[in-house]
XYZ file of C-alpha atoms in Angstrom:
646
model
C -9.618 34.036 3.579
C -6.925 31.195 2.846
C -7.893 29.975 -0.631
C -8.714 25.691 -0.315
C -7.759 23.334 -2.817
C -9.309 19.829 -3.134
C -7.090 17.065 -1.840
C -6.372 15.946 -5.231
C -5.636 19.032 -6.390
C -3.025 19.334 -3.265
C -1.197 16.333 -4.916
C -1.008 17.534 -8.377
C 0.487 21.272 -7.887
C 2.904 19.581 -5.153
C 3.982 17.449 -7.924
C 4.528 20.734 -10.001
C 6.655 22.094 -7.673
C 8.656 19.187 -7.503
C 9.267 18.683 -11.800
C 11.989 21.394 -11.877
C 13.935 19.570 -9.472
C 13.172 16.498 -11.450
C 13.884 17.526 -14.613
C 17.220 18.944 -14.028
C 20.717 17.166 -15.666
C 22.840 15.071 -12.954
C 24.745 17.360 -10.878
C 22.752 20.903 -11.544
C 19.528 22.012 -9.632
C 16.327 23.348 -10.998
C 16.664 25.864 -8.853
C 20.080 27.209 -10.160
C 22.818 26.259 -8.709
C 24.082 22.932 -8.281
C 22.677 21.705 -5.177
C 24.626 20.745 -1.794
C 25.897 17.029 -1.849
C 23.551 15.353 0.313
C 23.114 11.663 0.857
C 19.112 12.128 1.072
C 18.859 14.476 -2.326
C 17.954 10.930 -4.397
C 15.158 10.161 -2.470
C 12.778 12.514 -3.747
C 12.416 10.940 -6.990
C 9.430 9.920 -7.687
C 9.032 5.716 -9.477
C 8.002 6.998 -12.770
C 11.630 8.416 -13.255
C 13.661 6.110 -11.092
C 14.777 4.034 -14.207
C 15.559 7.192 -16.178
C 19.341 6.801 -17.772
C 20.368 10.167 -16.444
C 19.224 10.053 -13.145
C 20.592 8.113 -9.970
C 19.016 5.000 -8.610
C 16.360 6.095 -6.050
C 17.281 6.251 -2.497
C 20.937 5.748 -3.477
C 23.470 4.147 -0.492
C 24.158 6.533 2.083
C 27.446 4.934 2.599
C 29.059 6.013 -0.389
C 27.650 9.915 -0.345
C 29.021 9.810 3.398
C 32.210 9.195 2.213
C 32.158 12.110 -0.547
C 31.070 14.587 1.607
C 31.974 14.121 5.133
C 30.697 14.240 8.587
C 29.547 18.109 8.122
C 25.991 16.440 6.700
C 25.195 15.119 10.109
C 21.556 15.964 10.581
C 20.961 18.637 13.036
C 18.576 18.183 15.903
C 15.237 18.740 15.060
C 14.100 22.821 15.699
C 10.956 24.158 17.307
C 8.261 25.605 15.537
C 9.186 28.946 16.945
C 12.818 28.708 16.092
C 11.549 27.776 12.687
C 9.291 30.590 12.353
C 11.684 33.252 14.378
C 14.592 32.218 11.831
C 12.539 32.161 8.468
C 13.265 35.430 7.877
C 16.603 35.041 8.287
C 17.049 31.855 5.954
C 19.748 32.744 3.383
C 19.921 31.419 -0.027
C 21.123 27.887 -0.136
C 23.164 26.447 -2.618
C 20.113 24.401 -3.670
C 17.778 26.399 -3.719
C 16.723 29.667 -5.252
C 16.437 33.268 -4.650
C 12.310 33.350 -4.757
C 12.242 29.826 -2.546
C 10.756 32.045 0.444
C 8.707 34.469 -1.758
C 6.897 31.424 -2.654
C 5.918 30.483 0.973
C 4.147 34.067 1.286
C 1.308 33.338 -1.010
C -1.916 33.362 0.153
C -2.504 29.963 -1.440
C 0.808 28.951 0.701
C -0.809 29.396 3.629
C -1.657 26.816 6.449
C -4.932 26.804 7.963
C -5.970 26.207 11.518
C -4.690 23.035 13.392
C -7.790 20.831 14.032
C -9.572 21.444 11.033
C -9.173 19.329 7.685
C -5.773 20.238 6.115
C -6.057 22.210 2.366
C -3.587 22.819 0.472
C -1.561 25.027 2.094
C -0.484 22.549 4.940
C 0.366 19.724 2.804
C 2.551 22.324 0.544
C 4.262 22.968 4.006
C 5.067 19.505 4.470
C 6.570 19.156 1.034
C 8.926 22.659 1.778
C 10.113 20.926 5.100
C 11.327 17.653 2.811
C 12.353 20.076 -0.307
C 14.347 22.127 2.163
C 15.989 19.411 4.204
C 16.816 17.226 1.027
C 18.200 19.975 -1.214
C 18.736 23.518 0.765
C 20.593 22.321 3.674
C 17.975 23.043 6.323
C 17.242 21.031 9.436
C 14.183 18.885 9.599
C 11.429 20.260 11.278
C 10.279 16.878 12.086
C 13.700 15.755 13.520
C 13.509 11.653 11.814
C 15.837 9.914 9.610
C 14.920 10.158 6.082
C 15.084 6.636 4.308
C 17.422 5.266 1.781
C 17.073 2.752 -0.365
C 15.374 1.906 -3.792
C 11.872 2.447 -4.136
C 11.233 -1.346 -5.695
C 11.829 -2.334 -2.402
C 8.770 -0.955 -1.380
C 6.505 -1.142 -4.684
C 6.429 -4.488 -6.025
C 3.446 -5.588 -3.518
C 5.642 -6.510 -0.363
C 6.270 -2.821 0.984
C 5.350 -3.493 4.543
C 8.719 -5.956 4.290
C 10.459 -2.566 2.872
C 9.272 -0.511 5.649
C 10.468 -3.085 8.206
C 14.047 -3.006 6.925
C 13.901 0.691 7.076
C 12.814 0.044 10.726
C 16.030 -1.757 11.664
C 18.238 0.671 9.737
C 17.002 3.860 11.328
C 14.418 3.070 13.916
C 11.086 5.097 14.270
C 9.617 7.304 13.180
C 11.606 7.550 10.085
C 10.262 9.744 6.959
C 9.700 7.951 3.701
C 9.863 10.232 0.152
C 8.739 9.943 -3.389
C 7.936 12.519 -5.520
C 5.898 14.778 -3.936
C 4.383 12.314 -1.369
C 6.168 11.433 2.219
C 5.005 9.554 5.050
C 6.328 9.380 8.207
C 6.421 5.668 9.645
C 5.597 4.373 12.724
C 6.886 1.299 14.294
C 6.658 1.627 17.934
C 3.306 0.486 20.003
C 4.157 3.516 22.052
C 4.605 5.981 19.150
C 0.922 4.164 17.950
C -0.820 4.236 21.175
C -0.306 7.817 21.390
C -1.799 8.385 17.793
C -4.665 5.956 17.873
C -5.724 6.653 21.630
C -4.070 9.335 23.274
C -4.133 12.306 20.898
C -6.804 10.323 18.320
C -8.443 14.211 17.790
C -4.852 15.612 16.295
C -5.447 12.736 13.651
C -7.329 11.500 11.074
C -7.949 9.180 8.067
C -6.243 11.857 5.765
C -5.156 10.129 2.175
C -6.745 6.627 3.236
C -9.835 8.814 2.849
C -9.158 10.096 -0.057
C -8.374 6.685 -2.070
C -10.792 4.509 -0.640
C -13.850 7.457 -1.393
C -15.076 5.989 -4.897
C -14.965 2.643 -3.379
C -16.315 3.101 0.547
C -17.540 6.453 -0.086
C -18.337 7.780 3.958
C -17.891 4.396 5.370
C -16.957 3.531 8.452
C -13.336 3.019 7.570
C -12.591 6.241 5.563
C -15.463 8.526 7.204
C -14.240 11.687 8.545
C -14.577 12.331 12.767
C -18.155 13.689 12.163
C -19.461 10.910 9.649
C -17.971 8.110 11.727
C -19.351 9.118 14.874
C -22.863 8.877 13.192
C -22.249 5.865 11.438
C -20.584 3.803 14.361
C -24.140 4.411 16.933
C -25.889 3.220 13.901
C -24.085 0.625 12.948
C -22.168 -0.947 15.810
C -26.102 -2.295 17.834
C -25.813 -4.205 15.093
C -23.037 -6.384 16.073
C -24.179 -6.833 19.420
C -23.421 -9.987 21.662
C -26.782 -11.940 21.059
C -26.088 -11.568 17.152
C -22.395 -13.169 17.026
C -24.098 -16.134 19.209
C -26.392 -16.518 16.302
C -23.655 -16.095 13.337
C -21.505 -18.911 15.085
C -23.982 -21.291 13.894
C -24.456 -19.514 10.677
C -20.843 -20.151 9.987
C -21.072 -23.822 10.440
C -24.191 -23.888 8.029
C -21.964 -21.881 5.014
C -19.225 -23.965 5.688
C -20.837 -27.037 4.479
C -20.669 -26.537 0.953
C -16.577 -26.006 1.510
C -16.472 -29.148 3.274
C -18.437 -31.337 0.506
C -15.955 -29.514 -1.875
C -12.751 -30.935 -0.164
C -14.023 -33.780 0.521
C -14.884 -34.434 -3.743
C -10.875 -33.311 -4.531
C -9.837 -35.758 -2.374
C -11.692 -38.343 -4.651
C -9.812 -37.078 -7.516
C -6.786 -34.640 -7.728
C -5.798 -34.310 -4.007
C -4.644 -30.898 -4.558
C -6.343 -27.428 -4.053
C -5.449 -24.100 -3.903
C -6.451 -23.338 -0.362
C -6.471 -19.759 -0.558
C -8.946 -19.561 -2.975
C -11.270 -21.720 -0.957
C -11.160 -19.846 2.379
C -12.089 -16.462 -0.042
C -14.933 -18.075 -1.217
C -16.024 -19.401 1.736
C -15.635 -16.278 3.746
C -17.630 -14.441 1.117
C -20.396 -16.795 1.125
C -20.273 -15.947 5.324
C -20.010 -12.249 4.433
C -23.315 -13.106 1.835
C -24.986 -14.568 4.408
C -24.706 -12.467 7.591
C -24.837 -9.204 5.982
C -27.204 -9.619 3.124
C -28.838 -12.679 3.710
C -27.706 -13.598 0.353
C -26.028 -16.611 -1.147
C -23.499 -15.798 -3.082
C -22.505 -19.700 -3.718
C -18.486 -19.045 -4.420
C -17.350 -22.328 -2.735
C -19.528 -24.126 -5.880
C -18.833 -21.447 -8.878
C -16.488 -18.935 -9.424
C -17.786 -15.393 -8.136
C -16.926 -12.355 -9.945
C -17.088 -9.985 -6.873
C -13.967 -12.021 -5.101
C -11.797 -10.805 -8.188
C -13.838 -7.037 -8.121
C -13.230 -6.613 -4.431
C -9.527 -7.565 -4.905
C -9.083 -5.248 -7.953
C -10.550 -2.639 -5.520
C -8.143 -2.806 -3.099
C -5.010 -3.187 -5.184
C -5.906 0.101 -6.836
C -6.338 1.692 -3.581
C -2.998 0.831 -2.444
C -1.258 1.631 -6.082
C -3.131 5.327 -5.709
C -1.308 5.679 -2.065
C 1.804 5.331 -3.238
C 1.118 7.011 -6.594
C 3.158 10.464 -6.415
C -0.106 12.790 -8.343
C -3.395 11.688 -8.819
C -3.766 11.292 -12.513
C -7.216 9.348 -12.163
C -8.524 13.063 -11.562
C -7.532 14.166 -14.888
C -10.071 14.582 -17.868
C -10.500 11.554 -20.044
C -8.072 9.132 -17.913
C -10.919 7.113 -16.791
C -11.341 5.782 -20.355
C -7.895 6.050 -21.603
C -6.412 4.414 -19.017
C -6.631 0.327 -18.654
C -6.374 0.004 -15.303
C -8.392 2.549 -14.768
C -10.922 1.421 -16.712
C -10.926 -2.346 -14.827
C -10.909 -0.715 -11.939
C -14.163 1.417 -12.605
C -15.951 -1.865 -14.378
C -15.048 -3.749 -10.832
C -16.773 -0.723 -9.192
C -19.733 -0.868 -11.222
C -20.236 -4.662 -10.450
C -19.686 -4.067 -6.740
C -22.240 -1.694 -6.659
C -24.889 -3.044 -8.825
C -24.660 -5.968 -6.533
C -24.990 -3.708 -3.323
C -27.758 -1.734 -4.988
C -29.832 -5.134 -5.477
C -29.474 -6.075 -2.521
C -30.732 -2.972 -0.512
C -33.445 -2.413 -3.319
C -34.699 -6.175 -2.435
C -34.278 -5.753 1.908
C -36.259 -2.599 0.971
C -38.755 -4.470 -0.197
C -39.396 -7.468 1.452
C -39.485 -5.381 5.204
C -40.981 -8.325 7.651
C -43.359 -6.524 9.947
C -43.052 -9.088 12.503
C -38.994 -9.339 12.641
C -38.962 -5.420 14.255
C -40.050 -6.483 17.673
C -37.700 -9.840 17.776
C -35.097 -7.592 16.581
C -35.662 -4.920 19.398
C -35.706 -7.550 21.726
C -32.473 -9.308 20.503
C -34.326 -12.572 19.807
C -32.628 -13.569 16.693
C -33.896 -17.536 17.326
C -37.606 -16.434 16.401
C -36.389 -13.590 13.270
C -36.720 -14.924 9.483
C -33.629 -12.530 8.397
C -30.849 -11.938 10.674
C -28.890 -10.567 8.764
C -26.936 -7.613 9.422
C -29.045 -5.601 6.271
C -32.398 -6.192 7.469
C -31.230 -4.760 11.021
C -30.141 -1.341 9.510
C -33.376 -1.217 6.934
C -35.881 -2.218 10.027
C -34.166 0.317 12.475
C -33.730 2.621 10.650
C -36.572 3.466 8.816
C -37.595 2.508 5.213
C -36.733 5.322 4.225
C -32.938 5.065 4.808
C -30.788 6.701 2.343
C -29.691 4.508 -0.086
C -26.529 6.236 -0.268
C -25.495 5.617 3.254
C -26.579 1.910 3.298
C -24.302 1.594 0.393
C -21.080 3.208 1.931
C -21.846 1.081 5.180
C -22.229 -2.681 3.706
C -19.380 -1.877 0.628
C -17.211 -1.577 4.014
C -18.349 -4.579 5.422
C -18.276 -6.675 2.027
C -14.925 -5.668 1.289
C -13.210 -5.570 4.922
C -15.275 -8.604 6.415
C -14.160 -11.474 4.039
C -10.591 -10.378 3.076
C -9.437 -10.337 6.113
C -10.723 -13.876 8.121
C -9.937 -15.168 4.406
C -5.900 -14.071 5.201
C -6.104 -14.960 8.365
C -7.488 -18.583 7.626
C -4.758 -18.881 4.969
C -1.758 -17.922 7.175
C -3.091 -20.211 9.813
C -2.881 -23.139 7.882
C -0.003 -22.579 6.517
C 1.542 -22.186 9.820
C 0.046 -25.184 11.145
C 1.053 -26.712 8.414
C 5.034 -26.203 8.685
C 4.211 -26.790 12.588
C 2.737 -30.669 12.699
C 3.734 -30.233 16.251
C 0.665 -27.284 16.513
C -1.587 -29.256 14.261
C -1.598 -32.251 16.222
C -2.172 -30.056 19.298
C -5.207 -28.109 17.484
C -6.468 -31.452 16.284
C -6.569 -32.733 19.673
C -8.548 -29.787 20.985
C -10.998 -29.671 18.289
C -11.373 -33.436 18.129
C -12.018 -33.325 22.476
C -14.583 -30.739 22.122
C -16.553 -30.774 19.269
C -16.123 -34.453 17.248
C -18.525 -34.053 14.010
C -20.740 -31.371 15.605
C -20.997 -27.756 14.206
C -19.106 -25.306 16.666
C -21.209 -23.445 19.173
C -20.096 -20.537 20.767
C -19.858 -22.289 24.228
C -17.028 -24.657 22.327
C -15.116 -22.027 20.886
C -14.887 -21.082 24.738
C -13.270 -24.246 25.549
C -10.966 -23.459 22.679
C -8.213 -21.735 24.200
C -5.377 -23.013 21.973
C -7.379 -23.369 18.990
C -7.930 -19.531 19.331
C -4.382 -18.600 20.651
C -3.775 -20.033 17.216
C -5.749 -17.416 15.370
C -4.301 -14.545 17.410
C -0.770 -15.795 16.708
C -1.686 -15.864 12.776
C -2.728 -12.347 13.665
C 0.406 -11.649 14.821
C 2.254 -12.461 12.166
C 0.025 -11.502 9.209
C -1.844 -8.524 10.776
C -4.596 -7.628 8.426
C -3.799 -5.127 7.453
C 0.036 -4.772 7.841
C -0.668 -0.823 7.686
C -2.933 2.520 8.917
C -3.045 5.008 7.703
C -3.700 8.613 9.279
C -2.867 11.868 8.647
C -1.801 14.932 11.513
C -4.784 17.624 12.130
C -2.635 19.469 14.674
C 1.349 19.276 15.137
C 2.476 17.306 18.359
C 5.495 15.957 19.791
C 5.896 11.541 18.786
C 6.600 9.928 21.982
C 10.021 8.239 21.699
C 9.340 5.153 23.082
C 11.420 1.835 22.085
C 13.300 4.631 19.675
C 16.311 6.799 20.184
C 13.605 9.323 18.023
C 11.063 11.632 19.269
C 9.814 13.230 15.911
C 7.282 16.074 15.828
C 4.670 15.610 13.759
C 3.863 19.069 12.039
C 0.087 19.207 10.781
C -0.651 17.790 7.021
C 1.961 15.056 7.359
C 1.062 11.439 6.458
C 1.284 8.911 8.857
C 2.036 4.994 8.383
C 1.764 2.919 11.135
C 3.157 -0.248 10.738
C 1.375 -2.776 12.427
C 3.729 -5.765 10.802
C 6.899 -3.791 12.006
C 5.228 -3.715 15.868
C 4.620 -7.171 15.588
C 7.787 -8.646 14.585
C 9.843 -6.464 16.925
C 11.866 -8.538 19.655
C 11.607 -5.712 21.660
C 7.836 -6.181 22.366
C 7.701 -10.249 21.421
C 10.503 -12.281 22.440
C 11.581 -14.934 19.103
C 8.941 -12.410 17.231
C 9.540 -14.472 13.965
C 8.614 -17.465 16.093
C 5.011 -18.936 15.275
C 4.164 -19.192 19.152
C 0.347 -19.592 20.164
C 1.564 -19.919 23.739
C 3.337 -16.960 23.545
C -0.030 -15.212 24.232
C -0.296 -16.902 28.274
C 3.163 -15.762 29.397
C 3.102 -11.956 30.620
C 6.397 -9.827 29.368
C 7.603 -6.577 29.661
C 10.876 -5.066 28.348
C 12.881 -2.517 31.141
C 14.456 -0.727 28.115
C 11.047 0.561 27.373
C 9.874 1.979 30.486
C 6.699 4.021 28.652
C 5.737 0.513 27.659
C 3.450 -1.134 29.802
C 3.844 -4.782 28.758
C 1.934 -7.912 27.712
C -0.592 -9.174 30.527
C -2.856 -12.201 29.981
C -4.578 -10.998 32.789
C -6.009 -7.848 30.775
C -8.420 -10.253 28.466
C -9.105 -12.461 30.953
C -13.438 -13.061 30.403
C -12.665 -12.477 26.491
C -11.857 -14.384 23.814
C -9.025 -13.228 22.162
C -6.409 -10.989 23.458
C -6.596 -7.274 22.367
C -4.780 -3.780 21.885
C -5.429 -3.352 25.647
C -3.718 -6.574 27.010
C -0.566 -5.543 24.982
C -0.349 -1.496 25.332
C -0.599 -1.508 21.894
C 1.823 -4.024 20.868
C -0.591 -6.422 19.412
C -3.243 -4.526 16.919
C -4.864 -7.092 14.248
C -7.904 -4.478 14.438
C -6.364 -1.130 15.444
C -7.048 0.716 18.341
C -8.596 3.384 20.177
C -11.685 4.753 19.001
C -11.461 3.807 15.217
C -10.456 0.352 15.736
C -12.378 -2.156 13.726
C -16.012 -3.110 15.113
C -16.099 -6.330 12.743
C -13.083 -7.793 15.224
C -14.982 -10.345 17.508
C -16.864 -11.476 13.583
C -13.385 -12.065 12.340
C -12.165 -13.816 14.628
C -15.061 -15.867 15.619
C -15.546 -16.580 12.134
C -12.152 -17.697 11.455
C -12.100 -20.414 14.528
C -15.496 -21.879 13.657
C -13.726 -22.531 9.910
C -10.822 -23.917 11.527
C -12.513 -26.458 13.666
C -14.241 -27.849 10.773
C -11.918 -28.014 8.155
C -8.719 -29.234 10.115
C -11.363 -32.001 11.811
C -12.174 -33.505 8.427
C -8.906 -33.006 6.081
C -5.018 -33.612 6.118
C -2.994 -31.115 4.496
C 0.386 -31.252 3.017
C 2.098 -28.949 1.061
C 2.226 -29.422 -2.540
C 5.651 -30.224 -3.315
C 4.972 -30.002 -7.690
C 4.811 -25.589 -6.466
C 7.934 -25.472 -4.565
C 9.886 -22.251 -5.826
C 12.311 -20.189 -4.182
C 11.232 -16.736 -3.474
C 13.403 -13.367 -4.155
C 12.746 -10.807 -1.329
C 14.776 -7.910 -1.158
C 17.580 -9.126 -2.376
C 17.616 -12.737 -0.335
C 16.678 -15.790 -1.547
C 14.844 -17.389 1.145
C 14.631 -21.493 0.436
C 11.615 -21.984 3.155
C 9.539 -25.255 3.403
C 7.441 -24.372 0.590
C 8.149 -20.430 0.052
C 4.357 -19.093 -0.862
C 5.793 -15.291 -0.690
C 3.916 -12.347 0.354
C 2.156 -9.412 -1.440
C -0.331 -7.026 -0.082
C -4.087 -5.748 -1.546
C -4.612 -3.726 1.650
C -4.461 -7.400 3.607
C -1.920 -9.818 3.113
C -1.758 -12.291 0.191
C 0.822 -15.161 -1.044
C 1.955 -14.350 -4.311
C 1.032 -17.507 -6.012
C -1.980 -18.823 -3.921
C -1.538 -21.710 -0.667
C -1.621 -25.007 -3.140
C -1.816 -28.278 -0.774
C -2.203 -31.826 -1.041
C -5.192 -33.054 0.468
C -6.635 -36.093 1.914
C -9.473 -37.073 4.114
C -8.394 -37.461 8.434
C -8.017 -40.887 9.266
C -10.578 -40.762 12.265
C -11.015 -43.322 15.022
């Protein structure tokens, strides 16, 4: 029997094997002797020793290595698994590496396990000996992609989905992306992502997103394994169903009330606001409502979970790109400060959860049941999303399970329509030419009313303008999934078709697909219209194109209508099921707030913003950074005053 090895676990012994490599002088390997001059060796440092003295800077040029050693470091075209496995015994002793390199690889311990099953220890130890072996002992890649080059602050000062996209342009996708123990291979192409997300979904799964987001989402339906998720999604998914998200639409008028009589009070004094702020606190208050049928009241005072649930998510992303999991080790927990945050944030999110399932536990309304069954939600007291799981389920639903489900929704529902919302008005905002058009619509079809769902319908441009903000700002800019059986990457818009051997972690950049101009014309372009012109690009004949056509009867164009070019929720099976919420959600906010207010941007904030190297001097420059969806750095701060209405 192959010994197994918690996923943690995997992380911390690969870092072990990597120290001696670390630890080494400049110029002389761990392993012995001095290893072969190779323009990738620097990019398996991990951060934590990028700014040592006696080591290179991280991802160092290629240009200049090139020129030292020559065109004999060419990589080599990718082998087969059966080459690799006919010629292991055969593998001589490199000038990086060391004489008991391949003893090390017969250990039980070393050992994959069986493709399709969840990878152990063994497999992801293979992955790291594929990267060890192509960076230091001269072997080709068993993937066949580029690796990277750069330096790792590119990617880790909250903006790495802009990293990941200049790696894109340099060297295409997939490329392979190393630090310290930890690799991912990136994914760029809607092809390359249809083919993981739909067409060979069962070779894949959640892999490390799983893994960071467990103390947080537990089994939830974004981090659940195959098994869990199918479970959870029948249970869960009735829940949104078609009558419900009538029913919200109004729901979101009613919680956006309090947002509107906050506006409108700044504009009697200040007449500036941080606008990001606002749409979090008003898309929790949604989230408060809808799910839990509980008021949270952020638009009026300052709610604690907004800054917990951010916390949350930061942490999650620091942990992915954190080379060993030192969170696992004794005593961290309270010697650590972030640590420590983090698990107080935790604590809060969950005593709020637990209060709230304890108290729809309780307060079970007999009568509800039947007008639930029959999809009346006109006639039901509490529509909320809780008191559908508690009464159809069963009172005695685990606790557990209702916990993992609603964390998701708490966390995932209002961070992303409150990005969206934020992106959106800024856009519209350095686009008076789009304002005046949205203005127009809104002002035509609903006046002073509170949006109904048959005038979001009428809409059209008013909701192209929330899929264009999607576009743009996909939320979030990454997946995450990990290979459960080695297959050959579909090449694609790329000159690469990578295989993807079994334990290797997958990005897939959403952001980079979306700002290609070889699936979106002037991609950088903010372009509602964009969305009712059909295009396909020759060059890509695996591609099938954008068609309006393909959501024709819905309301917002999807995964399907693009070939996977457009993904603001995924695709395939595991795509998000809180999409048509979102979106609806984000609209209804629109309407009301862009009806009542005027919005300039606040010209006291103006700063120029440093990314990657480029000072970009934009209209007013609010920056980027990411906390699994995408933030400004410094909050959306606008003058306001009321619409002058006729």
């Amino acid at each position: 029997m192959v010994p197994t090895i918690s996923p943690a676990g995997t992380r911390t012994l690969a870092l072990l094997a990597s120290a001696a490599i670390l630890s080494s002088p400049p110029g002389a390997s761990a392993f012995g002797a001095p290893p072969r001059s190779r323009a990738v060796a620097p990019s398996f440092l991990s951060p934590s020793v990028r700014s040592s003295s006696a080591l290179p800077t991280l991802l160092r040029s290629s240009l200049k290595d090139k020129t030292e050693v020559g065109e004999d470091t060419a990589a080599s075209p990718p082998p087969s698994s059966e080459h690799v496995a006919e010629s292991g015994e055969e593998k001589k002793e490199s000038d990086g590496l060391p004489w008991w390199w391949e003893l090390v690889w017969k250990l039980p311990i070393m050992q994959r396990t069986e493709p399709g099953t969840d990878c152990q220890f063994g497999d992801s130890a293979h992955v790291l000996r594929t990267n060890i072996e192509q960076i230091y002992g001269d072997y080709p890649s068993l993937d066949g992609c580029p690796l990277a080059e750069g330096d790792i602050s590119d990617i880790a000062d909250g903006t790495m989905f802009i990293g990941l996209e200049r790696y894109n342009k340099q060297y295409g996708s997939p490329y392979k992306l190393c630090f310290g123990p930890k690799s991912f291979l990136v994914i760029s192409d809607p092809v390359q992502a249809r083919h993981v997300l739909r067409d060979e979904n069962v070779k894949y799964d959640k892999g490390i997103l799983a893994e960071i987001l467990k103390p947080i989402m537990g089994k939830g339906l974004i981090p659940a394994d195959p098994v869990t998720w199918n479970i959870r999604r029948r249970q869960v998914v009735p829940g949104f169903h078609k009558a419900w998200l009538n029913h919200m639409v109004g729901l979101f008028g009613y919680c956006n009330e309090p947002l509107i009589d906050s506006l409108d009070k700044i504009c009697d004094t200040t007449g500036k606001v941080e606008m990001e702020e606002k749409f979090c606190s008003v898309a929790l208050d949604i989230i408060g409502k809808s799910v839990f049928n509980y008021e949270f009241g952020s638009v009026k005072k300052e709610s604690p979970v907004i800054k917990a649930v951010y916390c949350a998510l930061l942490e999650a992303e620091h942990r992915s790109m954190t080379p060993a999991p030192y969170w696992d080790l004794p005593f961290a927990n309270e010697l650590v400060p972030r640590l420590r945050k983090f698990n107080s944030d935790l604590d809060l999110l969950n005593d709020v959860l637990d209060d709230l399932i304890k108290r729809a536990k309780n307060s079970r309304i007999v009568e509800d049941i039947e007008d639930l069954e029959a999809r009346d939600y006109s006639k039901v007291k509490d529509p909320s999303l809780l008191r559908f799981l508690v009464d159809m389920r069963g009172a005695d639903v685990d606790n557990k399970q209702l916990r993992d489900d609603l964390m998701t929704m708490l966390i995932a529902g209002h961070e992303t329509t409150a990005a969206v919302l934020t992106w959106a008005l800024f856009e519209l905002t350095r686009h008076p030419e789009e304002m005046v058009r949205v203005r127009e619509e809104i002002d035509r079809v609903v006046g002073d009313r509170i949006p109904t769902m048959e005038d979001i319908k009428e809409m059209k441009f008013t909701r192209l303008v929330v899929a264009e903000t999607l576009r743009l700002y996909p939320e979030p800019p990454l997946l995450i999934r990990r290979c459960r059986e080695e297959n050959v990457m579909p090449k694609g818009g790329s000159e690469t078709q990578g295989t993807v051997i079994r334990g290797m972690d997958m990005f897939i950049s959403l952001y980079n697909i979306h700002h290609s101009e070889t699936f979106w014309p002037n991609a950088e372009k903010f372009d509602p219209d964009r969305f009712t012109r059909p295009y396909s690009n020759p060059d890509v004949p695996e591609w099938k194109g954008y068609d309006p056509a393909k959501w024709e009867g819905k309301l917002y164009p999807t995964e399907n209508s693009a070939d996977f070019a457009y993904l603001p929720f995924g695709g395939g099976a595991r795509k998000c099921i809180g999409d048509d919420f979102a979106t609806l959600e984000a609209t209804v906010t629109l309407a009301m707030v862009l009806r009542r207010f005027d919005f300039q941007f606040d010209q006291s904030k103006k700063t120029e913003v440093d990314w990657m190297d480029t000072v970009y001097k934009l209209e007013h420059p609010v920056g980027m950074r990411t906390g699994a969806t995408i933030h400004t750095r410094k909050g959306l701060h606008m003058d306001i005053s009321r619409r002058k209405l006729d």
